Amino acid sequence: MFTIFRGGDDGVWRVTMQAPVSGAALPPVRYLAIEQATDLACSVGPSESSWQLTGVASHVRYVERNEKIQLGARQAGLGRSGATCAALIPIQKSAAWWELTQDERRQIFEDKSHHIAGSLKYLPAIARQLYHCRDLGEPFDFLTWFEYAPTDATLFEDLVGELRRTAEWAYVTREIDFRLAAHR
Amino acid sequence: MFTIFRGGDDGVWRVTMQAPVSGAALPPVRYLAIEQATDLACSVGPSESSWQLTGVASHVRYVERNEKIQLGARQAGLGRSGATCAALIPIQKSAAWWELTQDERRQIFEDKSHHIAGSLKYLPAIARQLYHCRDLGEPFDFLTWFEYAPTDATLFEDLVGELRRTAEWAYVTREIDFRLAAHR
C-alpha cells in the first residue's frame, strides 16, 4: 500500500509553514491531502502549483527486538482526534550514506545518534510514521510524518531539534520542513 | 532505476524451465525480456499470456563491511559473453519473516544460514543480482537473478540446493524457478 502526499489547493491539512532546510525546495502549497493507493500506475503527476510525494510504510529496518517492544508499548497511532498539529519532513540522504553497510548504518543510527532511545521520551505524545521512498524512484528517500496536540508543540520542536543534532542527520542532503494544522 | 522482467512471446532469454516450487504459479511463457525504466507510471500490465515483475537493485540490507569487501573482490558483473545460462527465482517470504526485527533477520540470514559465506565459493563463476520488490506492491518480495556459463550449470545447481536448505529459506512461501538460455 502506497501513501501519497499531495500538496496543492485542497486537503485536510492546511500548511502553516513550508521551509526548505537543505537542498532544493518544492513549490509552495496551501494544503496537503493524504491518499492511500494500491498501485502507482498512471497516478496524476505534479503540476506547477502542486506536487506529490509517495512512500511506503514498510517493515522496520534498524530497530532491534527489545527496542521494538519498547516502541510498541509506548507509541500512539495516527489519527487521534486531539492531534490537530502535524509535520511532514521529507529527507534525502547522501550517496555516502547508502554506500554504508547495514552494520555501519545501524551503528550511526543508534550507537552514535541514539535515535531510537532518544525517541522514546516523546512517546506517546508525538505519533510518528516513517514512509520509505528511495526504492520508488522518488526525489526523497524518506517521508517522516508526525501528529501531535497543540499543547505538545514545544515538545515536538525539542524532538526535531534533537534529530537534527544527531550523527545520522549529517548525511541528510535535502530536507523540507512542513508544519500543518487540521482544518476540517 | 527499475528493472522489469517481462515474460511472454519475445525476449533475449528463452525459458528452458518454469517450475513453481511453492505457492501460486505464473502463466507459462516462452521468452523473457529485461528492461530498465526510470518510473512505473502507465507501464503495460500483464495479459493472459504474459506477465511482468519489477524490482529495484537497491542498496545492501544485511551485508557487513568485511563481507562487502570480500564479495566485491570476487563477484562478476552481469552480461559476460560466455554466461549464456541464467536463472530467475522470484520469491516471497512469510509475514512472520517481515515481522522479525533487523537483528533477528540478520541472525537467520548469516549466523544460521551462512548465506553470504556460503555464496563466496560460487564466485566469480555465478554472477548474481538481487532485485527488491516488496515495497513496490509487487506479488514477490525479491527477484533473484543469476548468470553463468553452461560449464558451470552443475555448480549453479549446488548453489540453489544450498540456498533451499538454509534456515532463511524456511520463510519462503512462494517461489518459482525459471531457467533460461540466451537465444540471440
PDB file of N, CA, C and O in Angstrom, chain A residues 2 38 40-42 56 58-65 68 98-105 132 134-137, chain B residues 2 38 40-42 56 58-65 68 98-105 132 134-137:
ATOM      1  N   PHE A   2       0.634   2.118  -0.973  1.00  0.00           N
ATOM      2  CA  PHE A   2       1.392   3.366  -1.057  1.00  0.00           C
ATOM      3  C   PHE A   2       0.637   4.495  -0.364  1.00  0.00           C
ATOM      4  O   PHE A   2      -0.590   4.548  -0.415  1.00  0.00           O
ATOM      5  N   THR A  38      -3.146   1.379  -4.008  1.00  0.00           N
ATOM      6  CA  THR A  38      -2.567   0.036  -4.072  1.00  0.00           C
ATOM      7  C   THR A  38      -1.540  -0.096  -5.188  1.00  0.00           C
ATOM      8  O   THR A  38      -0.740  -1.006  -5.191  1.00  0.00           O
ATOM      9  N   LEU A  40       0.820   2.390  -8.353  1.00  0.00           N
ATOM     10  CA  LEU A  40       1.235   3.721  -8.773  1.00  0.00           C
ATOM     11  C   LEU A  40       0.958   3.986 -10.242  1.00  0.00           C
ATOM     12  O   LEU A  40       1.265   5.045 -10.750  1.00  0.00           O
ATOM     13  N   ALA A  41       0.380   3.021 -10.917  1.00  0.00           N
ATOM     14  CA  ALA A  41       0.181   3.158 -12.364  1.00  0.00           C
ATOM     15  C   ALA A  41      -0.694   4.359 -12.691  1.00  0.00           C
ATOM     16  O   ALA A  41      -1.762   4.540 -12.117  1.00  0.00           O
ATOM     17  N   CYS A  42      -0.221   5.174 -13.604  1.00  0.00           N
ATOM     18  CA  CYS A  42      -0.984   6.299 -14.132  1.00  0.00           C
ATOM     19  C   CYS A  42      -1.440   7.279 -13.056  1.00  0.00           C
ATOM     20  O   CYS A  42      -2.476   7.927 -13.195  1.00  0.00           O
ATOM     21  N   VAL A  56       6.091   4.289   1.278  1.00  0.00           N
ATOM     22  CA  VAL A  56       5.548   3.019   1.756  1.00  0.00           C
ATOM     23  C   VAL A  56       5.879   2.868   3.235  1.00  0.00           C
ATOM     24  O   VAL A  56       7.042   3.005   3.621  1.00  0.00           O
ATOM     25  N   SER A  58       6.838   0.662   5.380  1.00  0.00           N
ATOM     26  CA  SER A  58       7.435  -0.654   5.198  1.00  0.00           C
ATOM     27  C   SER A  58       7.763  -1.292   6.543  1.00  0.00           C
ATOM     28  O   SER A  58       7.408  -0.767   7.589  1.00  0.00           O
ATOM     29  N   HIS A  59       8.416  -2.437   6.504  1.00  0.00           N
ATOM     30  CA  HIS A  59       8.873  -3.093   7.733  1.00  0.00           C
ATOM     31  C   HIS A  59      10.026  -2.304   8.347  1.00  0.00           C
ATOM     32  O   HIS A  59      10.679  -1.525   7.669  1.00  0.00           O
ATOM     33  N   VAL A  60      10.280  -2.545   9.617  1.00  0.00           N
ATOM     34  CA  VAL A  60      11.364  -1.825  10.292  1.00  0.00           C
ATOM     35  C   VAL A  60      12.721  -2.285   9.764  1.00  0.00           C
ATOM     36  O   VAL A  60      12.917  -3.450   9.448  1.00  0.00           O
ATOM     37  N   ARG A  61      13.641  -1.331   9.659  1.00  0.00           N
ATOM     38  CA  ARG A  61      14.942  -1.619   9.079  1.00  0.00           C
ATOM     39  C   ARG A  61      16.069  -1.729  10.111  1.00  0.00           C
ATOM     40  O   ARG A  61      17.018  -2.463   9.903  1.00  0.00           O
ATOM     41  N   TYR A  62      15.993  -0.976  11.178  1.00  0.00           N
ATOM     42  CA  TYR A  62      17.124  -0.930  12.109  1.00  0.00           C
ATOM     43  C   TYR A  62      16.760  -1.351  13.519  1.00  0.00           C
ATOM     44  O   TYR A  62      17.617  -1.757  14.283  1.00  0.00           O
ATOM     45  N   VAL A  63      15.492  -1.231  13.843  1.00  0.00           N
ATOM     46  CA  VAL A  63      15.049  -1.483  15.219  1.00  0.00           C
ATOM     47  C   VAL A  63      15.307  -2.934  15.602  1.00  0.00           C
ATOM     48  O   VAL A  63      15.049  -3.844  14.819  1.00  0.00           O
ATOM     49  N   GLU A  64      15.816  -3.147  16.803  1.00  0.00           N
ATOM     50  CA  GLU A  64      16.023  -4.499  17.301  1.00  0.00           C
ATOM     51  C   GLU A  64      14.851  -4.896  18.198  1.00  0.00           C
ATOM     52  O   GLU A  64      14.000  -4.075  18.519  1.00  0.00           O
ATOM     53  N   ARG A  65      14.813  -6.180  18.555  1.00  0.00           N
ATOM     54  CA  ARG A  65      13.616  -6.710  19.219  1.00  0.00           C
ATOM     55  C   ARG A  65      13.259  -5.968  20.504  1.00  0.00           C
ATOM     56  O   ARG A  65      12.109  -5.587  20.697  1.00  0.00           O
ATOM     57  N   LYS A  68      11.840  -2.692  19.629  1.00  0.00           N
ATOM     58  CA  LYS A  68      10.516  -2.798  19.011  1.00  0.00           C
ATOM     59  C   LYS A  68       9.449  -2.967  20.089  1.00  0.00           C
ATOM     60  O   LYS A  68       8.365  -2.390  19.999  1.00  0.00           O
ATOM     61  N   TRP A  98      24.244   5.692   1.637  1.00  0.00           N
ATOM     62  CA  TRP A  98      23.732   4.467   1.004  1.00  0.00           C
ATOM     63  C   TRP A  98      24.837   3.505   0.615  1.00  0.00           C
ATOM     64  O   TRP A  98      24.568   2.336   0.344  1.00  0.00           O
ATOM     65  N   GLU A  99      26.085   4.001   0.599  1.00  0.00           N
ATOM     66  CA  GLU A  99      27.225   3.114   0.361  1.00  0.00           C
ATOM     67  C   GLU A  99      27.644   2.387   1.631  1.00  0.00           C
ATOM     68  O   GLU A  99      28.413   1.426   1.584  1.00  0.00           O
ATOM     69  N   LEU A 100      27.168   2.862   2.758  1.00  0.00           N
ATOM     70  CA  LEU A 100      27.491   2.194   4.015  1.00  0.00           C
ATOM     71  C   LEU A 100      26.824   0.822   4.051  1.00  0.00           C
ATOM     72  O   LEU A 100      25.832   0.584   3.377  1.00  0.00           O
ATOM     73  N   THR A 101      27.363  -0.066   4.855  1.00  0.00           N
ATOM     74  CA  THR A 101      26.726  -1.364   5.039  1.00  0.00           C
ATOM     75  C   THR A 101      25.751  -1.260   6.210  1.00  0.00           C
ATOM     76  O   THR A 101      25.743  -0.283   6.957  1.00  0.00           O
ATOM     77  N   GLN A 102      24.933  -2.306   6.348  1.00  0.00           N
ATOM     78  CA  GLN A 102      23.878  -2.295   7.364  1.00  0.00           C
ATOM     79  C   GLN A 102      24.439  -2.067   8.764  1.00  0.00           C
ATOM     80  O   GLN A 102      23.883  -1.301   9.548  1.00  0.00           O
ATOM     81  N   ASP A 103      25.541  -2.750   9.087  1.00  0.00           N
ATOM     82  CA  ASP A 103      26.113  -2.606  10.433  1.00  0.00           C
ATOM     83  C   ASP A 103      26.608  -1.182  10.664  1.00  0.00           C
ATOM     84  O   ASP A 103      26.470  -0.632  11.764  1.00  0.00           O
ATOM     85  N   GLU A 104      27.167  -0.577   9.617  1.00  0.00           N
ATOM     86  CA  GLU A 104      27.669   0.791   9.758  1.00  0.00           C
ATOM     87  C   GLU A 104      26.519   1.789   9.932  1.00  0.00           C
ATOM     88  O   GLU A 104      26.591   2.704  10.747  1.00  0.00           O
ATOM     89  N   ARG A 105      25.444   1.596   9.153  1.00  0.00           N
ATOM     90  CA  ARG A 105      24.295   2.488   9.286  1.00  0.00           C
ATOM     91  C   ARG A 105      23.651   2.343  10.656  1.00  0.00           C
ATOM     92  O   ARG A 105      23.295   3.320  11.300  1.00  0.00           O
ATOM     93  N   HIS A 132       9.008   4.938   3.472  1.00  0.00           N
ATOM     94  CA  HIS A 132      10.206   4.733   2.655  1.00  0.00           C
ATOM     95  C   HIS A 132       9.892   5.064   1.199  1.00  0.00           C
ATOM     96  O   HIS A 132       8.830   4.684   0.699  1.00  0.00           O
ATOM     97  N   ARG A 134      12.917   5.672  -1.232  1.00  0.00           N
ATOM     98  CA  ARG A 134      14.116   5.610  -2.070  1.00  0.00           C
ATOM     99  C   ARG A 134      13.966   4.619  -3.220  1.00  0.00           C
ATOM    100  O   ARG A 134      14.328   4.917  -4.365  1.00  0.00           O
ATOM    101  N   ASP A 135      13.428   3.442  -2.934  1.00  0.00           N
ATOM    102  CA  ASP A 135      13.317   2.408  -3.962  1.00  0.00           C
ATOM    103  C   ASP A 135      12.164   2.658  -4.932  1.00  0.00           C
ATOM    104  O   ASP A 135      11.958   1.887  -5.867  1.00  0.00           O
ATOM    105  N   LEU A 136      11.391   3.710  -4.699  1.00  0.00           N
ATOM    106  CA  LEU A 136      10.279   4.024  -5.612  1.00  0.00           C
ATOM    107  C   LEU A 136      10.695   5.019  -6.692  1.00  0.00           C
ATOM    108  O   LEU A 136       9.863   5.442  -7.489  1.00  0.00           O
ATOM    109  N   GLY A 137      11.968   5.397  -6.716  1.00  0.00           N
ATOM    110  CA  GLY A 137      12.410   6.370  -7.704  1.00  0.00           C
ATOM    111  C   GLY A 137      11.931   7.774  -7.383  1.00  0.00           C
ATOM    112  O   GLY A 137      11.819   8.625  -8.264  1.00  0.00           O
TER     113      GLY A 137
ATOM    114  N   PHE B   2      14.236   1.090 -12.206  1.00  0.00           N
ATOM    115  CA  PHE B   2      13.524  -0.173 -12.048  1.00  0.00           C
ATOM    116  C   PHE B   2      13.977  -1.166 -13.118  1.00  0.00           C
ATOM    117  O   PHE B   2      14.255  -0.780 -14.247  1.00  0.00           O
ATOM    118  N   THR B  38      12.804   4.258 -15.670  1.00  0.00           N
ATOM    119  CA  THR B  38      13.036   5.224 -14.593  1.00  0.00           C
ATOM    120  C   THR B  38      11.786   5.467 -13.762  1.00  0.00           C
ATOM    121  O   THR B  38      11.877   5.977 -12.657  1.00  0.00           O
ATOM    122  N   LEU B  40       7.446   3.936 -13.031  1.00  0.00           N
ATOM    123  CA  LEU B  40       6.496   2.852 -13.267  1.00  0.00           C
ATOM    124  C   LEU B  40       5.164   3.342 -13.802  1.00  0.00           C
ATOM    125  O   LEU B  40       4.248   2.565 -14.007  1.00  0.00           O
ATOM    126  N   ALA B  41       5.043   4.649 -14.007  1.00  0.00           N
ATOM    127  CA  ALA B  41       3.755   5.196 -14.418  1.00  0.00           C
ATOM    128  C   ALA B  41       3.305   4.612 -15.743  1.00  0.00           C
ATOM    129  O   ALA B  41       4.063   4.573 -16.714  1.00  0.00           O
ATOM    130  N   CYS B  42       2.078   4.153 -15.786  1.00  0.00           N
ATOM    131  CA  CYS B  42       1.448   3.685 -17.019  1.00  0.00           C
ATOM    132  C   CYS B  42       2.211   2.553 -17.702  1.00  0.00           C
ATOM    133  O   CYS B  42       2.120   2.391 -18.919  1.00  0.00           O
ATOM    134  N   VAL B  56      13.984  -3.495  -7.884  1.00  0.00           N
ATOM    135  CA  VAL B  56      14.994  -2.442  -7.799  1.00  0.00           C
ATOM    136  C   VAL B  56      16.282  -3.040  -7.257  1.00  0.00           C
ATOM    137  O   VAL B  56      16.268  -3.707  -6.219  1.00  0.00           O
ATOM    138  N   SER B  58      18.680  -2.388  -5.218  1.00  0.00           N
ATOM    139  CA  SER B  58      18.788  -1.397  -4.144  1.00  0.00           C
ATOM    140  C   SER B  58      20.115  -1.527  -3.409  1.00  0.00           C
ATOM    141  O   SER B  58      20.987  -2.292  -3.798  1.00  0.00           O
ATOM    142  N   HIS B  59      20.270  -0.758  -2.348  1.00  0.00           N
ATOM    143  CA  HIS B  59      21.469  -0.868  -1.509  1.00  0.00           C
ATOM    144  C   HIS B  59      21.431  -2.167  -0.718  1.00  0.00           C
ATOM    145  O   HIS B  59      20.376  -2.767  -0.539  1.00  0.00           O
ATOM    146  N   VAL B  60      22.603  -2.597  -0.221  1.00  0.00           N
ATOM    147  CA  VAL B  60      22.661  -3.849   0.538  1.00  0.00           C
ATOM    148  C   VAL B  60      21.951  -3.680   1.885  1.00  0.00           C
ATOM    149  O   VAL B  60      22.013  -2.632   2.504  1.00  0.00           O
ATOM    150  N   ARG B  61      21.278  -4.754   2.298  1.00  0.00           N
ATOM    151  CA  ARG B  61      20.480  -4.689   3.517  1.00  0.00           C
ATOM    152  C   ARG B  61      21.138  -5.401   4.705  1.00  0.00           C
ATOM    153  O   ARG B  61      20.945  -5.000   5.839  1.00  0.00           O
ATOM    154  N   TYR B  62      21.854  -6.464   4.463  1.00  0.00           N
ATOM    155  CA  TYR B  62      22.362  -7.279   5.564  1.00  0.00           C
ATOM    156  C   TYR B  62      23.872  -7.398   5.584  1.00  0.00           C
ATOM    157  O   TYR B  62      24.463  -7.678   6.612  1.00  0.00           O
ATOM    158  N   VAL B  63      24.474  -7.202   4.435  1.00  0.00           N
ATOM    159  CA  VAL B  63      25.910  -7.423   4.304  1.00  0.00           C
ATOM    160  C   VAL B  63      26.681  -6.437   5.187  1.00  0.00           C
ATOM    161  O   VAL B  63      26.361  -5.261   5.240  1.00  0.00           O
ATOM    162  N   GLU B  64      27.690  -6.939   5.872  1.00  0.00           N
ATOM    163  CA  GLU B  64      28.536  -6.069   6.684  1.00  0.00           C
ATOM    164  C   GLU B  64      29.802  -5.724   5.900  1.00  0.00           C
ATOM    165  O   GLU B  64      30.066  -6.276   4.842  1.00  0.00           O
ATOM    166  N   ARG B  65      30.575  -4.781   6.447  1.00  0.00           N
ATOM    167  CA  ARG B  65      31.680  -4.209   5.678  1.00  0.00           C
ATOM    168  C   ARG B  65      32.678  -5.262   5.197  1.00  0.00           C
ATOM    169  O   ARG B  65      33.049  -5.283   4.034  1.00  0.00           O
ATOM    170  N   LYS B  68      31.184  -7.189   2.457  1.00  0.00           N
ATOM    171  CA  LYS B  68      31.032  -6.397   1.236  1.00  0.00           C
ATOM    172  C   LYS B  68      32.352  -6.349   0.474  1.00  0.00           C
ATOM    173  O   LYS B  68      32.377  -6.436  -0.757  1.00  0.00           O
ATOM    174  N   TRP B  98       8.744 -10.875   7.902  1.00  0.00           N
ATOM    175  CA  TRP B  98       8.733  -9.407   7.869  1.00  0.00           C
ATOM    176  C   TRP B  98       8.395  -8.796   9.218  1.00  0.00           C
ATOM    177  O   TRP B  98       8.639  -7.608   9.429  1.00  0.00           O
ATOM    178  N   GLU B  99       7.862  -9.617  10.130  1.00  0.00           N
ATOM    179  CA  GLU B  99       7.639  -9.146  11.496  1.00  0.00           C
ATOM    180  C   GLU B  99       8.915  -9.206  12.331  1.00  0.00           C
ATOM    181  O   GLU B  99       8.982  -8.646  13.421  1.00  0.00           O
ATOM    182  N   LEU B 100       9.892  -9.930  11.846  1.00  0.00           N
ATOM    183  CA  LEU B 100      11.168 -10.001  12.561  1.00  0.00           C
ATOM    184  C   LEU B 100      11.844  -8.639  12.539  1.00  0.00           C
ATOM    185  O   LEU B 100      11.580  -7.820  11.665  1.00  0.00           O
ATOM    186  N   THR B 101      12.719  -8.409  13.504  1.00  0.00           N
ATOM    187  CA  THR B 101      13.494  -7.171  13.501  1.00  0.00           C
ATOM    188  C   THR B 101      14.793  -7.414  12.731  1.00  0.00           C
ATOM    189  O   THR B 101      15.150  -8.549  12.409  1.00  0.00           O
ATOM    190  N   GLN B 102      15.482  -6.321  12.447  1.00  0.00           N
ATOM    191  CA  GLN B 102      16.680  -6.397  11.626  1.00  0.00           C
ATOM    192  C   GLN B 102      17.714  -7.369  12.214  1.00  0.00           C
ATOM    193  O   GLN B 102      18.322  -8.160  11.492  1.00  0.00           O
ATOM    194  N   ASP B 103      17.922  -7.296  13.522  1.00  0.00           N
ATOM    195  CA  ASP B 103      18.924  -8.155  14.147  1.00  0.00           C
ATOM    196  C   ASP B 103      18.523  -9.622  14.030  1.00  0.00           C
ATOM    197  O   ASP B 103      19.364 -10.503  13.812  1.00  0.00           O
ATOM    198  N   GLU B 104      17.219  -9.916  14.146  1.00  0.00           N
ATOM    199  CA  GLU B 104      16.746 -11.296  14.037  1.00  0.00           C
ATOM    200  C   GLU B 104      16.889 -11.812  12.600  1.00  0.00           C
ATOM    201  O   GLU B 104      17.304 -12.958  12.386  1.00  0.00           O
ATOM    202  N   ARG B 105      16.557 -10.964  11.622  1.00  0.00           N
ATOM    203  CA  ARG B 105      16.703 -11.388  10.219  1.00  0.00           C
ATOM    204  C   ARG B 105      18.164 -11.618   9.875  1.00  0.00           C
ATOM    205  O   ARG B 105      18.523 -12.590   9.221  1.00  0.00           O
ATOM    206  N   HIS B 132      14.927  -5.933  -5.273  1.00  0.00           N
ATOM    207  CA  HIS B 132      13.926  -5.820  -4.206  1.00  0.00           C
ATOM    208  C   HIS B 132      12.599  -5.386  -4.817  1.00  0.00           C
ATOM    209  O   HIS B 132      12.570  -4.506  -5.675  1.00  0.00           O
ATOM    210  N   ARG B 134       9.341  -5.867  -2.645  1.00  0.00           N
ATOM    211  CA  ARG B 134       8.267  -5.862  -1.640  1.00  0.00           C
ATOM    212  C   ARG B 134       7.620  -4.490  -1.509  1.00  0.00           C
ATOM    213  O   ARG B 134       6.402  -4.373  -1.444  1.00  0.00           O
ATOM    214  N   ASP B 135       8.424  -3.440  -1.472  1.00  0.00           N
ATOM    215  CA  ASP B 135       7.875  -2.096  -1.274  1.00  0.00           C
ATOM    216  C   ASP B 135       7.248  -1.512  -2.532  1.00  0.00           C
ATOM    217  O   ASP B 135       6.722  -0.407  -2.511  1.00  0.00           O
ATOM    218  N   LEU B 136       7.322  -2.240  -3.644  1.00  0.00           N
ATOM    219  CA  LEU B 136       6.714  -1.761  -4.886  1.00  0.00           C
ATOM    220  C   LEU B 136       5.286  -2.276  -5.064  1.00  0.00           C
ATOM    221  O   LEU B 136       4.663  -2.032  -6.093  1.00  0.00           O
ATOM    222  N   GLY B 137       4.778  -2.999  -4.080  1.00  0.00           N
ATOM    223  CA  GLY B 137       3.429  -3.561  -4.212  1.00  0.00           C
ATOM    224  C   GLY B 137       3.378  -4.729  -5.183  1.00  0.00           C
ATOM    225  O   GLY B 137       2.341  -5.053  -5.738  1.00  0.00           O
TER     226      GLY B 137
END
